[in-house]
Amino acid sequence: MVRYLEMPERIQPLGVKAPLRILVVVASPRSLPALDVPAEWARLNDALGQQVAQGAVQLERLEPATLNGLQSQLRQGSYHVLHFIGHGEFDGEARMGQLWLEEADGEGRAVSAEQLGMLLHDHDSLRVCVLNACEGGRSAIADPFAGTAQTLVQQGIPAVAAMQFRISDTAAIALAREFYAALVVGYPVDAALAEARKAVFAQGNNIEWGTPVLYMRSPDGRVFDTEEERMSPDKEQG
């Protein structure tokens, strides 16, 4: 459920002062089964409502959900997390994962993990990707580095949480709420996802708590150095 990919480049925790800025991409191309985009956006806002009200989290939605739009948005501000909601695929023969974004006319555009990774690589503040998409966490048996999440980690993203299977709205809301709540108070990313899993399990859901998988290149899971963590008594004594 947590898979560490040892890479030559060492990841240093990024000093972050609230709010944690999350760029949300909800993509529903016309050529694929439709998502209720307003409802998906509303559910995420409801899940993180407390953190947003406290100023700990800031949500921004990419509109339109195009690759060019994503590139432009990343130029305009610093984001700490990319949260994707939409369709994904894994090609077992090509050993390649991809996500579906939109074209300007609303049609679908398949974006390979390599393409997306190249775009995100230079955005230094981006430390975490959350992929709420089918097969985002799938890999090939013969190649553990194949797949969308794994490729993004290879391209320089310190941590990627992805779904191995389809996940229900109820479980996805609980995962998002507890994962980000733990991140903003200084939990390592793997411990934050463990908190999120426990929240799903506590709902009586003894299956979907195992749906997310975390790939990371940080050996201790510390991708952020939050203000709360820097001001903690243990830090001051050290």
Short mmCIF file of C-alpha atoms in Angstrom, two decimals:
data_model
loop_
_atom_site.label_atom_id
_atom_site.label_comp_id
_atom_site.label_asym_id
_atom_site.label_seq_id
_atom_site.Cartn_x
_atom_site.Cartn_y
_atom_site.Cartn_z
CA MET A 1 0.00 0.00 0.00
CA VAL A 2 3.05 2.25 0.43
CA ARG A 3 5.80 1.75 -2.12
CA TYR A 4 9.09 3.55 -1.87
CA LEU A 5 10.93 4.07 -5.15
CA GLU A 6 14.59 4.72 -4.49
CA MET A 7 15.78 7.53 -6.76
CA PRO A 8 19.19 9.25 -6.94
CA GLU A 9 17.84 12.75 -6.27
CA ARG A 10 17.25 13.45 -2.58
CA ILE A 11 14.00 15.19 -1.65
CA GLN A 12 14.17 17.99 0.90
CA PRO A 13 10.99 18.94 2.80
CA LEU A 14 9.44 22.15 1.50
CA GLY A 15 8.81 24.86 4.07
CA VAL A 16 5.10 25.69 3.88
CA LYS A 17 3.13 28.42 5.58
CA ALA A 18 -0.66 28.04 5.56
CA PRO A 19 -2.65 27.66 3.47
CA LEU A 20 -1.79 24.43 1.72
CA ARG A 21 -2.66 25.26 -1.89
CA ILE A 22 -4.43 22.51 -3.79
CA LEU A 23 -5.06 22.75 -7.53
CA VAL A 24 -8.06 20.61 -8.43
CA VAL A 25 -8.56 19.21 -11.93
CA VAL A 26 -11.99 17.69 -12.63
CA ALA A 27 -12.01 16.40 -16.20
CA SER A 28 -15.05 14.97 -17.96
CA PRO A 29 -14.48 14.79 -21.72
CA ARG A 30 -17.54 14.36 -23.94
CA SER A 31 -16.20 11.12 -25.43
CA LEU A 32 -16.06 9.31 -22.08
CA PRO A 33 -18.67 8.42 -19.42
CA ALA A 34 -19.84 11.71 -17.98
CA LEU A 35 -18.89 12.89 -14.51
CA ASP A 36 -21.07 15.31 -12.60
CA VAL A 37 -18.36 17.98 -12.46
CA PRO A 38 -20.23 20.49 -10.24
CA ALA A 39 -21.10 17.69 -7.80
CA GLU A 40 -17.50 16.40 -7.70
CA TRP A 41 -16.25 19.93 -6.98
CA ALA A 42 -18.91 20.46 -4.33
CA ARG A 43 -18.12 17.17 -2.60
CA LEU A 44 -14.43 18.05 -2.33
CA ASN A 45 -15.28 21.50 -0.97
CA ASP A 46 -17.62 19.95 1.57
CA ALA A 47 -15.01 17.39 2.61
CA LEU A 48 -12.40 20.09 3.23
CA GLY A 49 -14.80 22.77 4.43
CA GLN A 50 -13.37 22.88 7.94
CA GLN A 51 -9.76 23.20 6.75
CA VAL A 52 -10.74 25.86 4.22
CA ALA A 53 -12.69 27.86 6.84
CA GLN A 54 -9.69 27.73 9.17
CA GLY A 55 -7.37 29.02 6.43
CA ALA A 56 -5.32 25.81 6.49
CA VAL A 57 -6.26 24.78 2.93
CA GLN A 58 -7.00 26.72 -0.24
CA LEU A 59 -8.78 24.98 -3.11
CA GLU A 60 -8.57 26.23 -6.68
CA ARG A 61 -10.23 24.54 -9.63
CA LEU A 62 -8.69 24.43 -13.09
CA GLU A 63 -11.15 25.64 -15.72
CA PRO A 64 -11.16 24.43 -18.41
CA ALA A 65 -9.49 21.10 -17.54
CA THR A 66 -7.07 21.18 -20.47
CA LEU A 67 -3.36 20.48 -20.65
CA ASN A 68 -2.66 24.01 -21.89
CA GLY A 69 -4.81 25.40 -19.11
CA LEU A 70 -2.84 23.40 -16.54
CA GLN A 71 0.46 24.72 -17.88
CA SER A 72 -0.84 28.29 -17.78
CA GLN A 73 -2.24 27.90 -14.24
CA LEU A 74 1.04 26.53 -12.91
CA ARG A 75 2.80 29.63 -14.24
CA GLN A 76 0.46 31.91 -12.33
CA GLY A 77 0.96 30.58 -8.83
CA SER A 78 2.66 28.10 -6.52
CA TYR A 79 0.70 24.97 -5.70
CA HIS A 80 1.59 22.27 -3.20
CA VAL A 81 -0.83 19.54 -4.30
CA LEU A 82 -2.45 18.51 -7.58
CA HIS A 83 -5.76 16.69 -7.03
CA PHE A 84 -7.13 14.99 -10.17
CA ILE A 85 -10.67 13.65 -10.51
CA GLY A 86 -11.50 11.93 -13.76
CA HIS A 87 -10.73 8.98 -16.01
CA GLY A 88 -7.49 7.06 -16.20
CA GLU A 89 -6.20 4.00 -18.01
CA PHE A 90 -3.26 1.63 -17.94
CA ASP A 91 -2.01 -0.01 -21.13
CA GLY A 92 -0.55 -3.35 -20.08
CA GLU A 93 1.16 -3.99 -23.41
CA ALA A 94 2.77 -0.56 -23.64
CA ARG A 95 3.31 -0.51 -19.85
CA MET A 96 2.08 3.06 -19.79
CA GLY A 97 -0.49 4.93 -17.76
CA GLN A 98 -2.49 7.94 -18.90
CA LEU A 99 -5.11 10.37 -17.70
CA TRP A 100 -7.89 11.92 -19.76
CA LEU A 101 -8.04 15.70 -19.87
CA GLU A 102 -10.23 17.85 -22.08
CA GLU A 103 -9.61 19.68 -25.33
CA ALA A 104 -10.87 23.24 -25.74
CA ASP A 105 -13.95 21.89 -27.55
CA GLY A 106 -14.75 19.43 -24.75
CA GLU A 107 -13.46 16.33 -26.48
CA GLY A 108 -11.04 14.03 -24.69
CA ARG A 109 -7.27 14.18 -24.76
CA ALA A 110 -5.25 11.23 -23.50
CA VAL A 111 -2.24 12.58 -21.62
CA SER A 112 0.47 10.06 -20.84
CA ALA A 113 2.08 10.04 -17.42
CA GLU A 114 5.35 11.04 -19.06
CA GLN A 115 3.75 14.10 -20.67
CA LEU A 116 2.13 15.13 -17.41
CA GLY A 117 5.33 14.52 -15.46
CA MET A 118 7.33 16.73 -17.79
CA LEU A 119 4.82 19.53 -17.24
CA LEU A 120 4.83 19.17 -13.45
CA HIS A 121 8.56 18.57 -13.04
CA ASP A 122 9.55 22.25 -13.03
CA HIS A 123 6.89 23.31 -10.53
CA ASP A 124 9.17 23.10 -7.50
CA SER A 125 6.49 23.71 -4.86
CA LEU A 126 4.37 20.76 -6.06
CA ARG A 127 5.04 17.88 -3.68
CA VAL A 128 1.98 15.64 -3.82
CA CYS A 129 -0.38 14.38 -6.51
CA VAL A 130 -3.67 12.68 -5.66
CA LEU A 131 -5.19 10.76 -8.55
CA ASN A 132 -8.86 9.88 -8.07
CA ALA A 133 -9.01 7.99 -11.35
CA CYS A 134 -9.36 4.36 -12.36
CA GLU A 135 -6.07 2.48 -12.68
CA GLY A 136 -3.97 5.43 -11.58
CA GLY A 137 -2.12 3.14 -9.19
CA ARG A 138 -1.92 0.08 -11.43
CA SER A 139 1.44 -1.29 -12.57
CA ALA A 140 2.80 -4.10 -14.69
CA ILE A 141 3.88 -7.32 -12.94
CA ALA A 142 7.13 -7.36 -14.91
CA ASP A 143 7.83 -3.65 -14.39
CA PRO A 144 7.02 -2.07 -11.00
CA PHE A 145 8.01 1.36 -12.37
CA ALA A 146 5.28 1.27 -15.04
CA GLY A 147 2.05 3.14 -14.44
CA THR A 148 0.82 6.68 -13.97
CA ALA A 149 1.73 7.17 -10.31
CA GLN A 150 5.12 5.51 -10.67
CA THR A 151 6.05 7.56 -13.71
CA LEU A 152 5.14 10.82 -11.98
CA VAL A 153 7.43 9.87 -9.09
CA GLN A 154 10.23 9.13 -11.54
CA GLN A 155 9.63 12.53 -13.10
CA GLY A 156 10.32 14.22 -9.77
CA ILE A 157 7.02 14.36 -7.84
CA PRO A 158 7.92 13.34 -4.26
CA ALA A 159 4.66 11.50 -3.51
CA VAL A 160 1.69 10.28 -5.55
CA ALA A 161 -1.44 8.74 -4.04
CA ALA A 162 -3.54 6.85 -6.58
CA MET A 163 -6.42 4.41 -6.70
CA GLN A 164 -5.89 0.78 -7.63
CA PHE A 165 -9.62 0.28 -8.28
CA ARG A 166 -12.79 2.33 -8.62
CA ILE A 167 -13.67 4.05 -5.35
CA SER A 168 -17.06 5.17 -4.05
CA ASP A 169 -17.88 8.82 -3.41
CA THR A 170 -18.31 8.18 0.33
CA ALA A 171 -14.86 6.63 0.64
CA ALA A 172 -13.23 9.28 -1.58
CA ILE A 173 -14.65 12.08 0.60
CA ALA A 174 -13.37 10.48 3.81
CA LEU A 175 -9.95 9.88 2.26
CA ALA A 176 -9.59 13.46 1.06
CA ARG A 177 -10.82 15.00 4.32
CA GLU A 178 -8.51 13.04 6.63
CA PHE A 179 -5.51 12.97 4.28
CA TYR A 180 -5.33 16.74 3.92
CA ALA A 181 -6.24 17.36 7.56
CA ALA A 182 -3.21 15.29 8.58
CA LEU A 183 -0.91 16.88 6.00
CA VAL A 184 -1.58 20.43 7.17
CA VAL A 185 -0.57 19.62 10.75
CA GLY A 186 2.74 18.11 9.72
CA TYR A 187 2.12 14.39 9.27
CA PRO A 188 4.46 12.64 6.83
CA VAL A 189 2.60 11.79 3.66
CA ASP A 190 2.51 8.04 4.37
CA ALA A 191 1.20 8.63 7.90
CA ALA A 192 -1.40 11.06 6.52
CA LEU A 193 -2.68 8.40 4.13
CA ALA A 194 -2.78 5.89 6.99
CA GLU A 195 -5.04 8.32 8.88
CA ALA A 196 -7.26 8.53 5.81
CA ARG A 197 -7.46 4.74 5.53
CA LYS A 198 -8.52 4.49 9.18
CA ALA A 199 -11.32 6.99 8.53
CA VAL A 200 -12.66 4.83 5.70
CA PHE A 201 -12.39 1.69 7.82
CA ALA A 202 -14.21 3.44 10.68
CA GLN A 203 -17.19 3.93 8.36
CA GLY A 204 -17.61 0.17 8.36
CA ASN A 205 -15.99 -0.04 4.94
CA ASN A 206 -13.63 -2.98 5.27
CA ILE A 207 -12.75 -3.12 1.57
CA GLU A 208 -12.12 0.36 0.16
CA TRP A 209 -9.63 1.37 2.85
CA GLY A 210 -7.13 -0.64 0.78
CA THR A 211 -7.95 1.04 -2.54
CA PRO A 212 -5.39 3.90 -2.43
CA VAL A 213 -1.73 3.14 -2.97
CA LEU A 214 1.07 5.59 -2.24
CA TYR A 215 4.24 5.84 -4.28
CA MET A 216 6.96 8.09 -2.91
CA ARG A 217 10.62 8.89 -3.33
CA SER A 218 11.04 10.41 0.13
CA PRO A 219 12.32 7.68 2.49
CA ASP A 220 10.71 9.21 5.59
CA GLY A 221 7.59 10.59 3.89
CA ARG A 222 8.34 14.19 4.90
CA VAL A 223 7.57 16.29 1.84
CA PHE A 224 6.43 19.39 3.75
CA ASP A 225 7.89 21.27 6.69
CA THR A 226 4.74 22.94 7.98
CA GLU A 227 4.53 25.99 10.21
CA GLU A 228 2.83 23.90 12.92
CA GLU A 229 5.67 21.38 12.83
CA ARG A 230 8.37 24.05 13.03
CA MET A 231 6.70 25.58 16.10
CA SER A 232 6.16 22.28 17.95
CA PRO A 233 7.90 21.80 21.34
CA ASP A 234 9.89 18.83 20.05
CA LYS A 235 11.32 20.97 17.25
CA GLU A 236 12.22 23.78 19.62
CA GLN A 237 14.03 21.43 21.99
CA GLY A 238 15.97 19.87 19.12
#
